[in-house]
């Protein structure tokens, strides 16, 4: 790249940070002052040290090459760049190195997320506070990596960051933070067959109602056969003097106007047609 930059007179450069996550470890490689941090149990963990000119080992390396580190609003290599390593910046080689650092960290299952960002974020929001901002946002609005990253960018801009601000957030799917923000397990009820998220208390009530309903469904309803000449106990059959039709026994009445068989069945079970438990056995 340096050869291409010299050939084509390219004077720009960039920093870089890369994260690779396996089932047992996290690997990070970086060049420059872009930074990645790890949140474990909602607490920030430093997993790398940015390449800044005032870092003791970087300052010594630069001075051993014949360069210098001076203060000019910030610590700068030869009074110009405020970063000691970068991809490109061919005119500042070899003082501004392009060699990356690589580090690995074992994972123990308590990791919540990783924040990867350039110095425009870290200039105004320290790592520990960035973790707090993410945790608070997730607790209020749920797990959304894109929205959370945008929230961090907005926070940096509002705090007066003068540099470019790029942020990436990666949540650990089985981490404690993500697990704690998941909705309760969906259950299916015989009374309310649509999967719903319920609390443990509501689930206990649904289970009791399910057992009652399933027991009623499994038990055959008693039937009584009658002939046209047999009297039905408890019902007195009279023929009006004017010859009109006698009143229909209550047990033989059809569904009242405005009520469906489903609603009647639900009323007898003590629930509404929408599956919500009621305190009475009648729904008006």
Short mmCIF file of C-alpha atoms in Angstrom, two decimals:
data_model
loop_
_atom_site.label_atom_id
_atom_site.label_comp_id
_atom_site.label_asym_id
_atom_site.label_seq_id
_atom_site.Cartn_x
_atom_site.Cartn_y
_atom_site.Cartn_z
CA UNK A 1 0.00 0.00 0.00
CA UNK A 2 2.85 2.38 0.80
CA UNK A 3 4.33 1.74 -2.62
CA UNK A 4 0.97 2.42 -4.26
CA UNK A 5 0.59 5.59 -2.20
CA UNK A 6 4.04 6.87 -3.25
CA UNK A 7 3.38 5.98 -6.88
CA UNK A 8 -0.03 7.66 -7.00
CA UNK A 9 0.84 10.48 -4.58
CA UNK A 10 -1.75 9.35 -2.00
CA UNK A 11 -1.21 11.20 1.26
CA UNK A 12 -4.14 10.01 3.38
CA UNK A 13 -4.24 7.24 5.93
CA UNK A 14 -6.61 5.42 8.24
CA UNK A 15 -6.75 3.50 11.48
CA UNK A 16 -8.30 0.05 11.87
CA UNK A 17 -9.55 -2.34 14.52
CA UNK A 18 -10.79 -5.88 13.84
CA UNK A 19 -12.56 -8.31 16.18
CA UNK A 20 -12.96 -12.06 15.68
CA UNK A 21 -15.11 -14.03 18.12
CA UNK A 22 -14.95 -17.82 18.42
CA UNK A 23 -16.72 -20.15 20.84
CA UNK A 24 -13.87 -19.88 23.34
CA UNK A 25 -11.98 -16.66 22.72
CA UNK A 26 -12.03 -13.12 21.38
CA UNK A 27 -9.20 -11.94 19.15
CA UNK A 28 -8.54 -8.28 18.40
CA UNK A 29 -6.09 -6.68 15.98
CA UNK A 30 -5.60 -2.94 15.62
CA UNK A 31 -3.55 -0.21 14.00
CA UNK A 32 -3.91 3.33 15.33
CA UNK A 33 -6.25 4.85 17.89
CA UNK A 34 -9.55 3.25 16.93
CA UNK A 35 -10.53 1.14 19.88
CA UNK A 36 -12.60 -1.88 20.91
CA UNK A 37 -13.78 -2.55 24.45
CA UNK A 38 -15.56 -5.51 26.01
CA UNK A 39 -18.48 -5.33 28.43
CA UNK A 40 -18.58 -8.20 30.90
CA UNK A 41 -21.35 -8.32 33.51
CA UNK A 42 -22.18 -4.72 32.51
CA UNK A 43 -18.64 -3.59 33.37
CA UNK A 44 -16.08 -2.42 30.81
CA UNK A 45 -12.94 -4.48 30.19
CA UNK A 46 -9.94 -2.99 28.34
CA UNK A 47 -8.83 -5.47 25.70
CA UNK A 48 -6.34 -3.26 23.84
CA UNK A 49 -4.27 -0.10 24.13
CA UNK A 50 -4.63 2.43 21.26
CA UNK A 51 -1.52 3.51 19.39
CA UNK A 52 -1.03 7.02 20.73
CA UNK A 53 2.27 8.97 20.45
CA UNK A 54 2.41 9.47 24.23
CA UNK A 55 2.32 5.71 24.92
CA UNK A 56 5.74 4.96 26.43
CA UNK A 57 6.67 2.12 24.10
CA UNK A 58 5.45 4.05 21.04
CA UNK A 59 7.32 7.20 22.04
CA UNK A 60 10.54 5.21 22.50
CA UNK A 61 10.09 3.50 19.12
CA UNK A 62 9.61 6.84 17.36
CA UNK A 63 12.58 8.48 19.09
CA UNK A 64 14.83 5.48 18.37
CA UNK A 65 14.04 6.02 14.67
CA UNK A 66 15.12 9.65 14.92
CA UNK A 67 11.67 11.19 15.23
CA UNK A 68 10.08 13.09 18.07
CA UNK A 69 6.80 13.42 19.94
CA UNK A 70 5.69 16.97 20.76
CA UNK A 71 2.61 18.61 22.22
CA UNK A 72 0.63 20.74 19.79
CA UNK A 73 -2.95 20.66 21.07
CA UNK A 74 -2.34 16.92 21.42
CA UNK A 75 0.71 14.68 21.44
CA UNK A 76 1.84 14.40 17.83
CA UNK A 77 4.47 12.49 15.85
CA UNK A 78 6.98 15.03 14.55
CA UNK A 79 4.44 17.71 15.39
CA UNK A 80 1.86 16.49 12.85
CA UNK A 81 -0.13 13.27 13.32
CA UNK A 82 -1.75 12.53 16.68
CA UNK A 83 -1.60 8.78 16.04
CA UNK A 84 1.55 6.67 16.14
CA UNK A 85 0.43 3.85 13.81
CA UNK A 86 -1.80 3.89 10.75
CA UNK A 87 -2.49 2.28 7.39
CA UNK A 88 -1.20 4.66 4.72
CA UNK A 89 0.28 8.06 5.63
CA UNK A 90 3.24 7.10 3.48
CA UNK A 91 5.03 10.42 3.98
CA UNK A 92 5.18 9.78 7.74
CA UNK A 93 6.82 6.38 7.50
CA UNK A 94 8.67 4.83 9.30
CA UNK A 95 7.73 6.90 12.37
CA UNK A 96 4.03 6.18 11.90
CA UNK A 97 4.12 2.41 11.61
CA UNK A 98 1.61 0.24 9.78
CA UNK A 99 2.33 -2.87 11.86
CA UNK A 100 -0.71 -4.05 13.88
CA UNK A 101 -0.89 -5.37 17.41
CA UNK A 102 -2.84 -8.58 18.04
CA UNK A 103 -4.27 -9.86 21.31
CA UNK A 104 -6.53 -12.72 22.41
CA UNK A 105 -8.85 -12.99 25.40
CA UNK A 106 -10.61 -16.12 26.70
CA UNK A 107 -14.40 -16.02 26.95
CA UNK A 108 -16.17 -17.28 30.06
CA UNK A 109 -19.85 -16.72 29.18
CA UNK A 110 -20.29 -13.49 31.16
CA UNK A 111 -19.64 -11.23 28.15
CA UNK A 112 -22.43 -8.79 27.23
CA UNK A 113 -21.22 -6.92 24.15
CA UNK A 114 -18.30 -5.35 22.30
CA UNK A 115 -18.09 -1.71 21.24
CA UNK A 116 -15.83 -0.91 18.27
CA UNK A 117 -15.37 2.78 17.51
CA UNK A 118 -12.94 5.37 16.22
CA UNK A 119 -11.45 8.11 18.36
CA UNK A 120 -14.32 10.51 17.67
CA UNK A 121 -16.30 8.57 20.27
CA UNK A 122 -13.52 7.92 22.78
CA UNK A 123 -12.40 11.58 22.75
CA UNK A 124 -15.61 12.58 24.57
CA UNK A 125 -16.98 9.38 26.11
CA UNK A 126 -14.65 7.19 28.21
CA UNK A 127 -15.02 3.40 27.87
CA UNK A 128 -16.66 2.88 31.27
CA UNK A 129 -19.31 5.49 30.48
CA UNK A 130 -19.91 4.10 26.99
CA UNK A 131 -20.81 0.77 28.59
CA UNK A 132 -23.23 2.50 30.97
CA UNK A 133 -24.87 4.36 28.07
CA UNK A 134 -25.39 1.09 26.17
CA UNK A 135 -26.72 -0.81 29.20
CA UNK A 136 -29.19 1.96 30.08
CA UNK A 137 -30.41 2.22 26.48
CA UNK A 138 -30.89 -1.55 26.18
CA UNK A 139 -32.84 -1.72 29.44
CA UNK A 140 -35.16 1.03 28.18
CA UNK A 141 -35.58 0.01 24.54
CA UNK A 142 -34.42 -3.60 24.21
CA UNK A 143 -31.66 -5.24 22.19
CA UNK A 144 -31.10 -3.40 18.90
CA UNK A 145 -27.46 -3.12 17.87
CA UNK A 146 -28.03 -0.54 15.11
CA UNK A 147 -30.23 1.74 17.22
CA UNK A 148 -27.85 1.49 20.18
CA UNK A 149 -24.84 2.36 18.01
CA UNK A 150 -26.68 5.40 16.62
CA UNK A 151 -27.52 6.45 20.16
CA UNK A 152 -23.82 6.40 21.07
CA UNK A 153 -22.96 8.45 17.98
CA UNK A 154 -25.62 11.02 18.92
CA UNK A 155 -24.25 11.19 22.45
CA UNK A 156 -20.73 11.87 21.14
CA UNK A 157 -21.90 14.59 18.75
CA UNK A 158 -24.01 16.23 21.46
CA UNK A 159 -20.95 16.31 23.71
CA UNK A 160 -18.97 18.23 21.11
CA UNK A 161 -16.88 15.62 19.32
CA UNK A 162 -14.97 17.32 16.51
CA UNK A 163 -13.77 14.13 14.81
CA UNK A 164 -15.59 11.56 12.71
CA UNK A 165 -17.62 9.15 14.85
CA UNK A 166 -18.10 5.55 13.70
CA UNK A 167 -19.52 2.93 16.08
CA UNK A 168 -20.27 -0.80 15.81
CA UNK A 169 -21.85 -2.82 18.64
CA UNK A 170 -21.91 -6.62 18.79
CA UNK A 171 -24.07 -8.28 21.45
CA UNK A 172 -23.32 -11.77 22.75
CA UNK A 173 -26.54 -13.70 22.13
CA UNK A 174 -26.21 -15.87 25.23
CA UNK A 175 -24.69 -13.16 27.42
CA UNK A 176 -26.34 -12.15 30.71
CA UNK A 177 -27.52 -8.75 29.42
CA UNK A 178 -29.25 -10.15 26.33
CA UNK A 179 -30.73 -13.02 28.34
CA UNK A 180 -32.14 -10.66 30.96
CA UNK A 181 -33.80 -8.52 28.27
CA UNK A 182 -35.56 -11.38 26.51
CA UNK A 183 -39.37 -11.56 26.95
CA UNK A 184 -40.82 -14.44 29.01
CA UNK A 185 -41.08 -17.78 27.26
CA UNK A 186 -44.10 -18.10 25.00
CA UNK A 187 -46.67 -20.62 26.19
CA UNK A 188 -49.76 -22.01 24.52
CA UNK A 189 -53.04 -22.40 26.35
CA UNK A 190 -56.02 -24.59 25.52
CA UNK A 191 -58.21 -21.63 26.45
CA UNK A 192 -56.09 -19.11 24.54
CA UNK A 193 -54.50 -21.09 21.68
CA UNK A 194 -52.48 -18.17 20.32
CA UNK A 195 -48.88 -18.17 21.75
CA UNK A 196 -48.51 -15.39 24.30
CA UNK A 197 -45.78 -14.20 26.66
CA UNK A 198 -46.99 -14.58 30.23
CA UNK A 199 -45.61 -14.06 33.70
CA UNK A 200 -45.12 -17.04 36.04
CA UNK A 201 -48.22 -16.07 38.04
CA UNK A 202 -50.40 -15.82 34.94
CA UNK A 203 -48.95 -19.10 33.66
CA UNK A 204 -50.00 -20.87 36.86
CA UNK A 205 -53.56 -19.58 36.43
CA UNK A 206 -53.64 -20.66 32.80
CA UNK A 207 -52.40 -24.13 33.69
CA UNK A 208 -55.18 -24.58 36.26
CA UNK A 209 -57.79 -23.42 33.76
CA UNK A 210 -56.30 -25.68 31.08
CA UNK A 211 -56.64 -28.71 33.32
CA UNK A 212 -60.25 -27.82 34.08
CA UNK A 213 -61.15 -27.26 30.43
CA UNK A 214 -59.34 -30.36 29.20
CA UNK A 215 -61.06 -32.43 31.88
CA UNK A 216 -64.44 -31.09 30.79
CA UNK A 217 -63.64 -31.84 27.15
CA UNK A 218 -62.56 -35.41 27.96
CA UNK A 219 -65.70 -36.19 29.99
CA UNK A 220 -68.75 -37.12 27.83
CA UNK A 221 -71.82 -35.03 28.49
CA UNK A 222 -74.80 -37.03 29.86
CA UNK A 223 -77.66 -37.39 27.43
CA UNK A 224 -81.33 -38.09 28.14
CA UNK A 225 -83.50 -39.57 25.46
CA UNK A 226 -87.15 -38.65 25.58
CA UNK A 227 -90.12 -39.60 23.50
CA UNK A 228 -92.83 -37.30 22.37
CA UNK A 229 -95.11 -38.65 25.12
CA UNK A 230 -92.48 -38.55 27.92
CA UNK A 231 -92.42 -35.61 30.27
CA UNK A 232 -89.18 -33.75 30.84
CA UNK A 233 -88.53 -33.44 34.58
CA UNK A 234 -88.80 -29.91 35.90
CA UNK A 235 -90.58 -28.58 32.82
CA UNK A 236 -94.34 -28.22 32.71
CA UNK A 237 -95.76 -28.41 29.20
CA UNK A 238 -98.99 -26.51 28.70
CA UNK A 239 -100.95 -25.80 25.56
CA UNK A 240 -102.25 -22.23 25.50
CA UNK A 241 -105.98 -21.82 25.02
CA UNK A 242 -105.47 -19.77 21.86
CA UNK A 243 -103.53 -22.61 20.21
CA UNK A 244 -100.25 -20.70 19.94
CA UNK A 245 -96.91 -22.49 20.23
CA UNK A 246 -95.85 -23.24 23.81
CA UNK A 247 -92.67 -21.56 25.09
CA UNK A 248 -89.45 -23.30 24.19
CA UNK A 249 -87.70 -24.90 27.16
CA UNK A 250 -84.53 -23.01 28.15
CA UNK A 251 -82.36 -26.02 27.35
CA UNK A 252 -83.63 -26.02 23.76
CA UNK A 253 -83.32 -22.30 23.05
CA UNK A 254 -81.18 -21.23 20.17
CA UNK A 255 -78.31 -18.80 20.46
CA UNK A 256 -79.54 -15.34 21.57
CA UNK A 257 -79.30 -12.59 19.04
CA UNK A 258 -75.88 -10.94 19.13
CA UNK A 259 -74.17 -13.92 20.77
CA UNK A 260 -72.27 -16.64 18.96
CA UNK A 261 -72.02 -20.28 20.10
CA UNK A 262 -68.35 -19.56 20.79
CA UNK A 263 -69.30 -16.73 23.12
CA UNK A 264 -71.85 -18.86 24.95
CA UNK A 265 -69.28 -21.61 25.35
CA UNK A 266 -66.77 -19.12 26.68
CA UNK A 267 -69.32 -17.71 29.11
CA UNK A 268 -69.90 -21.16 30.53
CA UNK A 269 -66.15 -21.53 31.05
CA UNK A 270 -65.67 -18.18 32.76
CA UNK A 271 -63.52 -16.61 30.06
CA UNK A 272 -64.10 -14.06 27.35
CA UNK A 273 -63.96 -15.01 23.65
CA UNK A 274 -60.47 -13.46 23.63
CA UNK A 275 -59.15 -15.82 26.29
CA UNK A 276 -58.98 -13.35 29.21
CA UNK A 277 -59.93 -14.76 32.58
CA UNK A 278 -62.92 -13.07 34.20
CA UNK A 279 -64.09 -12.98 37.80
CA UNK A 280 -67.68 -13.96 36.96
CA UNK A 281 -69.31 -16.56 34.79
CA UNK A 282 -71.18 -14.07 32.71
CA UNK A 283 -69.87 -11.59 30.15
CA UNK A 284 -72.10 -8.66 29.32
#
